[in-house]
CSV table of C-alpha atoms in Angstrom, one decimal:
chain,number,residue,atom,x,y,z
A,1,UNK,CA,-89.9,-50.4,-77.6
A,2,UNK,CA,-86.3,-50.3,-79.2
A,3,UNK,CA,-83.3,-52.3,-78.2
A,4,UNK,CA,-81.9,-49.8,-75.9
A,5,UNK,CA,-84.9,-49.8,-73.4
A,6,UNK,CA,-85.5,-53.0,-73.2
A,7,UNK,CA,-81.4,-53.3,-72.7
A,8,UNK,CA,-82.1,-50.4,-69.9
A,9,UNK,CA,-84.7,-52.4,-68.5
A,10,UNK,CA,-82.8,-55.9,-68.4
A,11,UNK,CA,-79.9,-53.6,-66.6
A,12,UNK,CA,-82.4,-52.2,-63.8
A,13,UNK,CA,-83.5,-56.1,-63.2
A,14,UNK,CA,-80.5,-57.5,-62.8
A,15,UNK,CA,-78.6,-55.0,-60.4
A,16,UNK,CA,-82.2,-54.9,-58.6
A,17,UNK,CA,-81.5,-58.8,-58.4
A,18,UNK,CA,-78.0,-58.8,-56.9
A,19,UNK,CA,-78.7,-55.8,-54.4
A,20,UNK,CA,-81.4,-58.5,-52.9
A,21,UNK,CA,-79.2,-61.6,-53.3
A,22,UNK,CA,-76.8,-59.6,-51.6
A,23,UNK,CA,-79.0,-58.2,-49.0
A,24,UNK,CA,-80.3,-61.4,-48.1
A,25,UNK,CA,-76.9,-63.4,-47.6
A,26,UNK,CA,-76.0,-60.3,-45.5
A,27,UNK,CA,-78.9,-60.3,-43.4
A,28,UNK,CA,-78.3,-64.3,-42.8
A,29,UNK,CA,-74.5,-63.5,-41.9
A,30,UNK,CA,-75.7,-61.3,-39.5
A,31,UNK,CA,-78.5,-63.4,-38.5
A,32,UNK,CA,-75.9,-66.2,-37.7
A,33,UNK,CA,-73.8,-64.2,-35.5
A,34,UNK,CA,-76.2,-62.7,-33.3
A,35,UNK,CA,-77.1,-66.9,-32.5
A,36,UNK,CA,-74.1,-67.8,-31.1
Protein backbone atom coordinates (compact mmCIF):
# COMPACT_ATOMS: atom_id res chain seq x y z
CA UNK A 1 0.00 0.00 0.00
CA UNK A 2 1.27 3.72 -0.61
CA UNK A 3 1.30 6.55 1.79
CA UNK A 4 -1.92 7.97 0.70
CA UNK A 5 -4.05 4.83 1.70
CA UNK A 6 -2.76 4.04 4.55
CA UNK A 7 -3.21 8.07 5.29
CA UNK A 8 -6.94 7.44 4.00
CA UNK A 9 -7.24 4.64 6.24
CA UNK A 10 -5.82 6.38 9.52
CA UNK A 11 -8.54 9.33 8.48
CA UNK A 12 -11.61 6.75 8.36
CA UNK A 13 -10.28 5.38 12.01
CA UNK A 14 -10.05 8.37 13.63
CA UNK A 15 -13.39 10.19 12.66
CA UNK A 16 -14.99 6.58 13.16
CA UNK A 17 -13.40 7.06 16.69
CA UNK A 18 -14.83 10.52 17.62
CA UNK A 19 -18.34 9.77 16.05
CA UNK A 20 -18.38 6.85 18.95
CA UNK A 21 -16.71 8.99 21.67
CA UNK A 22 -19.17 11.37 20.88
CA UNK A 23 -22.02 9.14 20.64
CA UNK A 24 -21.37 7.64 23.79
CA UNK A 25 -20.94 10.88 26.05
CA UNK A 26 -24.29 11.85 24.30
CA UNK A 27 -26.07 8.88 25.13
CA UNK A 28 -24.76 9.22 28.89
CA UNK A 29 -26.06 13.04 28.85
CA UNK A 30 -29.15 11.85 27.91
CA UNK A 31 -28.97 8.85 30.12
CA UNK A 32 -28.44 11.24 33.13
CA UNK A 33 -31.41 13.34 32.51
CA UNK A 34 -34.02 10.89 31.97
CA UNK A 35 -32.70 9.75 36.04
CA UNK A 36 -33.68 12.65 37.68
Amino acid sequence: MDKYTIIKYIMMFLQVSIAILVYRKFSQDNNNKNEK
